[in-house]
C-alpha positions as a printed NumPy array, in Angstrom:
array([[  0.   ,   0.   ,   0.   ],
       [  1.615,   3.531,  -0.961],
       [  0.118,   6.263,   1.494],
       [  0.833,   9.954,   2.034],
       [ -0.031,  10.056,   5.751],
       [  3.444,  10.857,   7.57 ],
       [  3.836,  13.779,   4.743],
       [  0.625,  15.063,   5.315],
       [  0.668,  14.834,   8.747],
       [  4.444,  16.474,   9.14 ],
       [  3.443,  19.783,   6.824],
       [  0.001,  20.91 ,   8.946],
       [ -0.035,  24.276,  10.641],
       [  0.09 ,  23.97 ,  14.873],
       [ -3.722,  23.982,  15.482],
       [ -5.828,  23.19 ,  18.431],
       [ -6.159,  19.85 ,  17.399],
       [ -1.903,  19.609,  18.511],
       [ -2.801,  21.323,  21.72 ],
       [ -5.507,  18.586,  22.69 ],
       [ -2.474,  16.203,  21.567],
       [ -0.297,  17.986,  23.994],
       [ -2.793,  18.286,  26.76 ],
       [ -4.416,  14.809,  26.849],
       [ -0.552,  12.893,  26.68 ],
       [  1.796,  14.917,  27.758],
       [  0.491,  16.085,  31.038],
       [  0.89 ,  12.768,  32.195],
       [  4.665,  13.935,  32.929],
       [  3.046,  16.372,  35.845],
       [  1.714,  13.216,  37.614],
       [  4.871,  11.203,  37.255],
       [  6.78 ,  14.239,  38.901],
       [  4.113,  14.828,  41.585],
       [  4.902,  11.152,  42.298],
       [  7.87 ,  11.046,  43.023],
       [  8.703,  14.61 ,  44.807],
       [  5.546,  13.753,  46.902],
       [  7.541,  10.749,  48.128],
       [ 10.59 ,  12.332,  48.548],
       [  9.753,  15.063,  50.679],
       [  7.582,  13.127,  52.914],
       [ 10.307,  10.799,  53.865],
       [ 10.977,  12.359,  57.029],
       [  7.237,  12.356,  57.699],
       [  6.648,   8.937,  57.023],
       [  9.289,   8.164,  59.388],
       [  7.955,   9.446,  62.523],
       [  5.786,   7.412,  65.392],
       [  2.538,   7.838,  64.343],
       [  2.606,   8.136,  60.525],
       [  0.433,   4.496,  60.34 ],
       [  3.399,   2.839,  59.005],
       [  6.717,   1.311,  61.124],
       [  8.812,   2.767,  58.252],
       [ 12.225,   4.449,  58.387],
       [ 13.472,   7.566,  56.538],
       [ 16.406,   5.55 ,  54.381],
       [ 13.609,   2.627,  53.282],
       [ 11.097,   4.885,  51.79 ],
       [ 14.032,   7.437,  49.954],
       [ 16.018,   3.747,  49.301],
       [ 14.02 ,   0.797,  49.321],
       [ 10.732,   2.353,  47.825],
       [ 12.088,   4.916,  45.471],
       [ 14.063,   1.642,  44.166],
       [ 10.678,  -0.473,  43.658],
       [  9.203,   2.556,  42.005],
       [ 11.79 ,   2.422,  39.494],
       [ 12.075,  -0.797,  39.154],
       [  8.324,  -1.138,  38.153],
       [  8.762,   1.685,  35.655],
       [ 11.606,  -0.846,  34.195],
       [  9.439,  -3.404,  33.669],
       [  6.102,  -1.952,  32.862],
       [  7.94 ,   0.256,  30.339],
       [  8.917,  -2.991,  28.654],
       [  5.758,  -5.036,  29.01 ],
       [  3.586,  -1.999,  27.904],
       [  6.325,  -1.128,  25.212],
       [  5.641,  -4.619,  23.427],
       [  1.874,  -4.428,  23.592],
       [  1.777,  -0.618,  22.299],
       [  3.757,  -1.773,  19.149],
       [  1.556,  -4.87 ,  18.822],
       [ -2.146,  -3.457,  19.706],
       [ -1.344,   0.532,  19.148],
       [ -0.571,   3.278,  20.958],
       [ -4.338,   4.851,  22.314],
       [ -5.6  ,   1.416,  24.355],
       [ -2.142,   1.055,  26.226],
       [ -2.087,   4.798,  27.134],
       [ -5.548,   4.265,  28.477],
       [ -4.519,   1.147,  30.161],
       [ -1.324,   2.363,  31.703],
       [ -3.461,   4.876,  33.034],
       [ -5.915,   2.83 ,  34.502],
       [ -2.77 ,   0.908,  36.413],
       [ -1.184,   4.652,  37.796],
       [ -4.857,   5.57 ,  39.61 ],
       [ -5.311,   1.835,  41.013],
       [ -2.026,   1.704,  42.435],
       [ -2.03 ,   5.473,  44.06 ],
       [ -4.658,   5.004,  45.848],
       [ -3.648,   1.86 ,  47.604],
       [ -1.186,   3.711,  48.314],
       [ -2.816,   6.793,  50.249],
       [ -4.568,   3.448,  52.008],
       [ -1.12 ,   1.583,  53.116],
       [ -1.204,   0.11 ,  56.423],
       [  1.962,  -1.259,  56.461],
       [  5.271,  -1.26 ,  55.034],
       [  5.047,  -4.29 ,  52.985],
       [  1.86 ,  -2.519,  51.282],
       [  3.693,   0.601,  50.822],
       [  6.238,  -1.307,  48.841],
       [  3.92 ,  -3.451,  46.591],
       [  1.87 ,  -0.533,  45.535],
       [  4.765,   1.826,  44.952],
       [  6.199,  -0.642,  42.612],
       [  2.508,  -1.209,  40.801],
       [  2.851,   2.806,  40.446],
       [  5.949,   2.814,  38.443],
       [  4.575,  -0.189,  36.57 ],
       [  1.825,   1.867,  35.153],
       [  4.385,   5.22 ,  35.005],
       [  7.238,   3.054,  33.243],
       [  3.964,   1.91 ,  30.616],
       [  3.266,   5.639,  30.163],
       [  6.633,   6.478,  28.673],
       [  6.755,   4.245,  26.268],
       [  3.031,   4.804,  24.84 ],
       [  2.932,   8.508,  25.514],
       [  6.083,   8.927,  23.717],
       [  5.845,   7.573,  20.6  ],
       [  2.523,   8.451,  20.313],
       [  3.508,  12.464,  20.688],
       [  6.49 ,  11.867,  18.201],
       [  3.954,  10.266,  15.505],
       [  1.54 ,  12.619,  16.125],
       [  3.631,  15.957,  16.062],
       [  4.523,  17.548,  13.023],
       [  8.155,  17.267,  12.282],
       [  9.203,  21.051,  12.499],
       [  7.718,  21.578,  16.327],
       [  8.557,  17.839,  17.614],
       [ 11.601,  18.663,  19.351],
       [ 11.11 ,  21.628,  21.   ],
       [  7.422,  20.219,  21.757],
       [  8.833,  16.493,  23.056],
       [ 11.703,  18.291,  25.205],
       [  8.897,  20.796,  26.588],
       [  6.655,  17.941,  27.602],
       [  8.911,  15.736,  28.95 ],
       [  9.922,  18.907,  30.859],
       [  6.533,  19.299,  32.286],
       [  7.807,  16.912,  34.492],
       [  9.021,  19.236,  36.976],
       [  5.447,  21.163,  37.179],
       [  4.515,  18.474,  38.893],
       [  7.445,  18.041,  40.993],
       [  7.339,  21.866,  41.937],
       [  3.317,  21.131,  42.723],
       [  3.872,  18.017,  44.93 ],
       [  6.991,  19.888,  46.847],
       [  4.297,  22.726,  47.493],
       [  1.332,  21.14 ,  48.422],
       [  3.665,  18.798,  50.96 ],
       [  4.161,  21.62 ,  53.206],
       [  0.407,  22.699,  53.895],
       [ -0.493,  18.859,  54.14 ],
       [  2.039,  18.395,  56.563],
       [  1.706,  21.523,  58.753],
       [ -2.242,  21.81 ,  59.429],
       [ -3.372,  17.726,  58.73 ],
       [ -2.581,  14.678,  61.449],
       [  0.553,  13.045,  60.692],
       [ -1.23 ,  10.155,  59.453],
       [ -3.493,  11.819,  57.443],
       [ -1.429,  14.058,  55.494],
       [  0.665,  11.794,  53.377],
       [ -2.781,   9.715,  52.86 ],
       [ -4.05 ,  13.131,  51.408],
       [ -1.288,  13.781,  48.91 ],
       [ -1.614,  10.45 ,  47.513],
       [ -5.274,  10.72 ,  46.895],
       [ -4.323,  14.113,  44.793],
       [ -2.638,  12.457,  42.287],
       [ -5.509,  10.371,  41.539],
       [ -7.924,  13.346,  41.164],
       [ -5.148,  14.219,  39.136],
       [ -5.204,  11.445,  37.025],
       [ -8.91 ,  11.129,  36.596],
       [ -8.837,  14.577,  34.834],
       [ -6.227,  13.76 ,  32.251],
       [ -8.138,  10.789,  31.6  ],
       [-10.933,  12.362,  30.283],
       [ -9.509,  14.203,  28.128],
       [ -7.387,  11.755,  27.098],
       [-10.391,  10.199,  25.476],
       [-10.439,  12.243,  22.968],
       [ -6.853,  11.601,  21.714],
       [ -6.889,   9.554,  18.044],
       [ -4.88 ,   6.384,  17.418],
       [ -1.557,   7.327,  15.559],
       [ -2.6  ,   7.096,  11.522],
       [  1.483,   6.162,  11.01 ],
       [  0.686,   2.978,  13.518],
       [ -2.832,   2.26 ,  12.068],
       [ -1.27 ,   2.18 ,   8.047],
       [  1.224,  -0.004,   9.161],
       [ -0.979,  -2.482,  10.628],
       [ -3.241,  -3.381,   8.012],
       [ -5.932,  -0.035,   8.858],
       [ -5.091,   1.917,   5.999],
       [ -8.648,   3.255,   5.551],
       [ -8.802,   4.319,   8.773],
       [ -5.825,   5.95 ,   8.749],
       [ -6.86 ,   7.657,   6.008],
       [-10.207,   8.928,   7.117],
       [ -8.776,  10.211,  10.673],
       [ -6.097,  12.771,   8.644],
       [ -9.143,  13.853,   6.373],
       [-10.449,  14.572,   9.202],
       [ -7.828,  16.398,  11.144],
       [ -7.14 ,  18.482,   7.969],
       [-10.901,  19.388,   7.54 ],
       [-10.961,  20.607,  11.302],
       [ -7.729,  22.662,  10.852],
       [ -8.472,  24.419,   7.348],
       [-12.148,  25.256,   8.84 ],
       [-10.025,  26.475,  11.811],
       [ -7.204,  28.463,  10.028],
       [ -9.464,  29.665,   6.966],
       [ -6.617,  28.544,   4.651],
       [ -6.477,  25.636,   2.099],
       [ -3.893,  23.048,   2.652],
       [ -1.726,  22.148,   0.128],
       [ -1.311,  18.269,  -1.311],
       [  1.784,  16.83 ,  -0.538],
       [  4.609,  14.74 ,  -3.198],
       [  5.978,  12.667,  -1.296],
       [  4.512,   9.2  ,  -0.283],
       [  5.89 ,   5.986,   0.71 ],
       [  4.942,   1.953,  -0.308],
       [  4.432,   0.269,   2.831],
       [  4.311,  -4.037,   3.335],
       [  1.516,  -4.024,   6.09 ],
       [  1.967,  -6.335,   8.68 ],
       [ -0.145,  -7.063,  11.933],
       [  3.454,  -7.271,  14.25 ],
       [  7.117,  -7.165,  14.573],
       [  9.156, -10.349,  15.902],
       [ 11.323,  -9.436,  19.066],
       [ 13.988, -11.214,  16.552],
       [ 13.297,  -8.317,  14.471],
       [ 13.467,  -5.694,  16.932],
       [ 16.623,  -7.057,  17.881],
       [ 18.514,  -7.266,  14.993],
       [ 17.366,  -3.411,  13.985],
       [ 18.582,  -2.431,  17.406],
       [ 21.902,  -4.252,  17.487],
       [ 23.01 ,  -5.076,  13.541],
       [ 21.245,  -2.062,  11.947],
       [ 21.974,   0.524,  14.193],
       [ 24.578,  -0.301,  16.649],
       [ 25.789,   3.535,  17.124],
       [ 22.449,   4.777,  18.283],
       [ 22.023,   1.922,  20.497],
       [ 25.137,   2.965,  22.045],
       [ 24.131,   6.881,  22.12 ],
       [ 20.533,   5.695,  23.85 ],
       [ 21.895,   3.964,  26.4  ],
       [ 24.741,   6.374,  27.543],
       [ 21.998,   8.768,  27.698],
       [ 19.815,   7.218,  29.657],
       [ 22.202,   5.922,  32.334],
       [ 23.558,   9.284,  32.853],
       [ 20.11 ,  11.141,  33.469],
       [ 18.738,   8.892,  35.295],
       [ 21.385,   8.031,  38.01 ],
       [ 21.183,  11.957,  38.363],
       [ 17.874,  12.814,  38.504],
       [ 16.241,   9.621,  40.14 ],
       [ 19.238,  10.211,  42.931],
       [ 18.583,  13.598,  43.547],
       [ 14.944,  13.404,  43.074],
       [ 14.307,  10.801,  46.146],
       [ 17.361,  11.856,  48.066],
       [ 17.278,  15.743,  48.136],
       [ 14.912,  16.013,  51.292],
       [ 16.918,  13.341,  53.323],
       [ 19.831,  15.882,  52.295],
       [ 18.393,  18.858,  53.862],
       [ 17.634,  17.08 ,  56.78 ],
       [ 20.305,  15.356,  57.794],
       [ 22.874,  18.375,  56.972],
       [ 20.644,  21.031,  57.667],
       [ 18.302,  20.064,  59.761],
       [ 15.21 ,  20.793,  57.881],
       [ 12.337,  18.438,  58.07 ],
       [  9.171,  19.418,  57.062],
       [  9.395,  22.574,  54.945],
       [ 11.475,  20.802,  52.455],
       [  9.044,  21.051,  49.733],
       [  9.886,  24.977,  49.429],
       [ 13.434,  24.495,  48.634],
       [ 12.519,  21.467,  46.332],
       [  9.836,  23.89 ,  44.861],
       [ 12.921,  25.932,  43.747],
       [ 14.75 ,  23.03 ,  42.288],
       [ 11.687,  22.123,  40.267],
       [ 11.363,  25.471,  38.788],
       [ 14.685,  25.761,  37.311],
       [ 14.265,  21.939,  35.48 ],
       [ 11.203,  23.134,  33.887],
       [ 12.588,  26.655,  32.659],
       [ 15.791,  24.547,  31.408],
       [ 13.168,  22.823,  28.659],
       [ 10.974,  25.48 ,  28.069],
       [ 13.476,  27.989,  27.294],
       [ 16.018,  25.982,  25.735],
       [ 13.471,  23.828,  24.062],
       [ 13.557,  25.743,  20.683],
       [ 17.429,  25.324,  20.198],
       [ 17.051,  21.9  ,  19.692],
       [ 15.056,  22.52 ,  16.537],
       [ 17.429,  25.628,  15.572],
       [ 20.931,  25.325,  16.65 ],
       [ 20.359,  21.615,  15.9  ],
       [ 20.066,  18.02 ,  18.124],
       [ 24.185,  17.524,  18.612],
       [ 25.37 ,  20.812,  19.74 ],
       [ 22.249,  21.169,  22.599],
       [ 22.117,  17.472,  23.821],
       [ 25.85 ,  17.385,  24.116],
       [ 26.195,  20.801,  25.591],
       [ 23.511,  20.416,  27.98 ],
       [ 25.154,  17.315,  29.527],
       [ 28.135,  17.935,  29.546],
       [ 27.265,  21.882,  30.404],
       [ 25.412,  19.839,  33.949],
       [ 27.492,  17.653,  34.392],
       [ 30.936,  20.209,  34.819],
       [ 28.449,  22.439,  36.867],
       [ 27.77 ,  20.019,  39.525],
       [ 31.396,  18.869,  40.06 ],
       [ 31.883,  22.624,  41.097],
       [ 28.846,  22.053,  43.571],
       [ 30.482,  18.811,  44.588],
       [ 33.784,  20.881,  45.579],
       [ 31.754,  23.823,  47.387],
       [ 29.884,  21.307,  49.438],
       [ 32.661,  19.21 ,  50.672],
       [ 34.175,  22.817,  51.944],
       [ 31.346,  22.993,  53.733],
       [ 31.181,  26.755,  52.51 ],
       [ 27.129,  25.96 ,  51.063],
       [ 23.88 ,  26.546,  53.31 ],
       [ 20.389,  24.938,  52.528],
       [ 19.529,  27.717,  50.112],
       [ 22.788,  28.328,  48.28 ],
       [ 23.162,  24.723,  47.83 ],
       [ 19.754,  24.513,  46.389],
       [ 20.791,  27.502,  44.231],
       [ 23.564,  25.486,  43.033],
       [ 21.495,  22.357,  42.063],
       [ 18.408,  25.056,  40.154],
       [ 21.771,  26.248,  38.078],
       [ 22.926,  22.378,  37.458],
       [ 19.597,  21.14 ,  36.424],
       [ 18.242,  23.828,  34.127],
       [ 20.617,  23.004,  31.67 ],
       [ 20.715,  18.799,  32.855],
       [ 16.98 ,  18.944,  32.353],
       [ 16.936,  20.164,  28.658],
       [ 19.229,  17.169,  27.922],
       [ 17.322,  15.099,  30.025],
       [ 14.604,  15.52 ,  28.342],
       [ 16.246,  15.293,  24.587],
       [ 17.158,  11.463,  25.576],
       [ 13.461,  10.245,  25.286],
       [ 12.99 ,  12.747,  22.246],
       [ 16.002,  10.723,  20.628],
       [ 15.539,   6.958,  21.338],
       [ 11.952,   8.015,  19.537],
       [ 12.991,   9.367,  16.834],
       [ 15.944,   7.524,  15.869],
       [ 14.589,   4.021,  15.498],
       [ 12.135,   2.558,  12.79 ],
       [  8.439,   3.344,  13.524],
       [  7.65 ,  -0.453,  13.894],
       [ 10.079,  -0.586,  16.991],
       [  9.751,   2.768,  18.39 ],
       [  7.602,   2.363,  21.551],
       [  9.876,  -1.007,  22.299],
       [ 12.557,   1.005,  22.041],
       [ 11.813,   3.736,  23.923],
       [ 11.205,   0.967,  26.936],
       [ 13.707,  -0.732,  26.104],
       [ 16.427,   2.512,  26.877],
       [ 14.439,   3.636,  29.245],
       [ 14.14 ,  -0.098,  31.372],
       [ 17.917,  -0.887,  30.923],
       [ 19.266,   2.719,  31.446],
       [ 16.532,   3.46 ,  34.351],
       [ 17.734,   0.182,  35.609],
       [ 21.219,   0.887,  35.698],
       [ 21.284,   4.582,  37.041],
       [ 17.468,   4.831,  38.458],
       [ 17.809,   1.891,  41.155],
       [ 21.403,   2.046,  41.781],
       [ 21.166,   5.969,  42.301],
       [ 18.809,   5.854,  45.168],
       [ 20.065,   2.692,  46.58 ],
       [ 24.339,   4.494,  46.367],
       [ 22.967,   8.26 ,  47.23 ],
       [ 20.772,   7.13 ,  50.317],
       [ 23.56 ,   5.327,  51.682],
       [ 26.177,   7.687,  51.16 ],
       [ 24.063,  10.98 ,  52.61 ],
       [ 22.957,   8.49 ,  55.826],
       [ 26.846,   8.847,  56.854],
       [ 26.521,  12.164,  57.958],
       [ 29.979,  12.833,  56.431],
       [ 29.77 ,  16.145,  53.353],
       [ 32.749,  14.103,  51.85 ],
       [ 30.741,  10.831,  51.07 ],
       [ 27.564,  13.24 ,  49.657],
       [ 29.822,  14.922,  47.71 ],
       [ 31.152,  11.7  ,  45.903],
       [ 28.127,  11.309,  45.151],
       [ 27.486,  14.326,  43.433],
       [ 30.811,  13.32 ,  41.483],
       [ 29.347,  10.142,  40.502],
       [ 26.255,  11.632,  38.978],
       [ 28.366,  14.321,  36.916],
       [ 30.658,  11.915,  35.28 ],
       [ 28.407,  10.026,  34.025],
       [ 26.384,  13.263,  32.748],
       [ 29.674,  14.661,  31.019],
       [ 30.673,  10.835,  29.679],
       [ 27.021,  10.736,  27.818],
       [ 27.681,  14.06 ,  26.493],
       [ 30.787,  13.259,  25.11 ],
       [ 28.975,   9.615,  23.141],
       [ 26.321,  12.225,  21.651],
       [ 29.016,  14.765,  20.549],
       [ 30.468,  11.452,  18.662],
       [ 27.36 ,   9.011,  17.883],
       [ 24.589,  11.477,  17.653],
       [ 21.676,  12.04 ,  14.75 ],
       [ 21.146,  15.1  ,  13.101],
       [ 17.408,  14.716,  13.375],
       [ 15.976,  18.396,  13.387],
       [ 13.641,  19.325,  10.953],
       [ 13.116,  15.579,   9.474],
       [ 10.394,  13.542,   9.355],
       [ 10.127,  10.579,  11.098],
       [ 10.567,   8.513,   8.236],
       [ 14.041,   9.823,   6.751],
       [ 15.139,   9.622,  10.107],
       [ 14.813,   5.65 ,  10.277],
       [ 12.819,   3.747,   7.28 ],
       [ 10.316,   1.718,   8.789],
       [ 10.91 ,  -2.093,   8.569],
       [  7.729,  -2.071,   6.383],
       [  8.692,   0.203,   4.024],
       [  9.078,  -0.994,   0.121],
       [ 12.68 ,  -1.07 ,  -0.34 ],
       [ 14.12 ,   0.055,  -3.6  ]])
């Protein structure tokens, strides 16, 4: 079958149509970071007699934040295979379904063996989200704004964390200990249950639906979208040459997968995973650990959220300010220079802390500096492993990075920056620090060598899909 669907849908004007996209998916980013900064900053809290749960401060910033991440692993790549095989709209509505279940058995824990189940079955649904939400933005997304708009939403992250910091502090101060934690919880599923309704409104990707043997269908849902926008804009769209000869098939072999990702494109399998390891060993670190720093250094227990608020600010302004460059200036120069930019940054905050010469606030000054620009890059990784693999693979592949890289830095970060900051000792949080920038500045360095030039192409000329007529 020969189709014009990715050209047509990579030359239409931004409409509303791409803000309901943006809306219904990508907000999804704001619950993942009210997650975890919720859980973060009420480590302390959860920790005290009387919280409802015999828990201590280095389980729920070590122990838990590790079962979070490791069900985002895994859910990522069981949700990654079934949004390749049955399509990207029912597994975004599934994974959802998982993320509200599991919250509020959390708000509901009793003990700490419920804690942990349910804060695994959380990132299970979260880890489902990123591969869905992901490729389903990228295919969606017209090929001029998808970099700046993937970058922005994957940014949107921190709204959320700089919401959940916030709202700790007034849940903490004026509820019963045992009642406030319960309460945050329960907000992310009101949370939820709003971008779920609007999520119903979000089309199937036309590229996935060609591909799979719904041509027609395909077909009829860019009519649509094109009738909508022209009545919209009060312009004519113009017809576009190009087209492609596809070989539908119902599903891709792991095999298959396998071989593209090793044989046929060894270097970017090489530039996904350095990225991934790098941000997340940072960011999951830093994200469950930052409140356990402030209190054990600086003695600050429950107002943590406000300095956290701070943090969250700067990783969102990182995104939505440098967001544009990446679509400009180009993909190498900005994902390289943002990590390695970070990662040279917080070696200098390593060296001030050690002296002992930072307080609460100018350390948290130090780490808003560090992860505006670590952020931007951050979120480039995910906007890469989508874009650089063939359509066929793209949500496996987006799990698969983000399982084996989460994996390596998201588990092991908690786990090595929990124990290190429990010592008391500024030299052994500092290493830490030092750990997290290397690998930032080594990832840097593999995209300066391996990366893709991939601004301004489509999808398609990017990475043929596996389907596509050869020839």
């Amino acid at each position: 079958m020969t189709t014009k669907v990715p050209a047509r849908l990579d030359r239409l004007p931004w409409s509303r149509w791409h803000w309901m996209i943006v809306v219904g998916l990508g907000t999804v980013w704001i619950l993942d970071g009210l997650e975890v900064t919720i859980i973060g900053n009420l480590s302390a809290q959860l920790a005290k007699e009387g919280s409802g749960l015999a828990i201590t401060q280095a389980q729920v910033a070590g122990t838990a934040a590790a079962l979070y991440v490791a069900g985002a692993c895994l859910g990522a790549l069981f949700f990654g295979w079934l949004t390749d095989r049955f399509g990207r709209k029912k597994m975004f509505m599934i994974t959802m379904a998982v993320y509200l279940v599991a919250t509020a058995a959390t708000a509901f824990s009793f003990s700490a063996w419920w804690f942990f189940l349910f804060r695994f079955l959380t990132g299970f649904g979260i880890g489902g989200e990123y591969a869905a939400i992901n490729s389903a933005i990228d295919e969606l997304i017209p090929s001029r704004h998808r970099g700046r708009i993937d970058i922005i939403i994957n940014g949107s992250y921190w709204l959320g964390a700089a919401g959940g910091a916030l709202l700790t502090v007034p849940l903490l101060d004026n509820l019963p200990l045992n009642i406030g934690w319960r309460v945050a919880f329960g907000l992310g599923v009101v949370l939820g249950l709003a971008i779920l309704l609007v999520r119903r409104h979000v089309p199937e990707s036309p590229r996935w639906l060609f591909i799979h043997g719904r041509d027609r269908e395909a077909e009829r849902l860019v009519d649509e979208v094109e009738e909508r926008i022209e009545r919209e804009e009060g312009i004519p769209l113009d017809e576009p040459s190009r087209s492609m000869t596809i070989h539908q098939r119902k599903s891709i072999g792991f095999g298959r997968i396998a071989h593209t990702m090793v044989a046929r494109y060894p270097k970017r399998t090489v530039l996904g995973l350095a990225l991934f390891i790098g941000q997340a060993f940072l960011y999951n670190a830093v994200t469950f650990g930052y409140a356990q720093i402030l209190s054990t250094f600086f003695g600050i227990v429950t107002h943590t959220g406000y300095y956290f608020a701070v943090i969250a600010v700067g990783n969102f302004l990182g995104p939505l300010l440098l967001g544009r460059l990446f679509d400009t200036v180009g993909r190498i120069p900005m994902i390289s220079g943002t990590y390695i930019g970070s990662g040279v940054l917080l070696l200098g905050t390593a060296w001030l802390f050690d002296q002992g010469v930072l307080t609460a606030v100018t350390l948290t000054a130090c780490w808003c500096v560090v992860l505006f620009f670590a952020s931007a890059g951050a979120s480039a990784a995910y906007l890469t492993v989508s874009e650089i693999f063939p359509m066929e693979t793209r949500a496996m592949a987006i799990a698969f990075f983000y399982a084996i890289g989460t994996f390596a830095g998201g588990v092991s970060g908690p786990l090595v920056f929990a124990n290190l900051v429990k010592s008391g000792r500024p030299g052994d949080t500092a290493l830490a620090f030092c750990i997290g920038a290397t690998l930032m500045i080594i990832a840097g360095l593999v995209e300066l060598f391996l990366g893709v030039k991939a601004e301004g192409r489509g999808l398609e000329d990017i990475a043929q899909p596996l389907s596509a007529k050869q020839g």
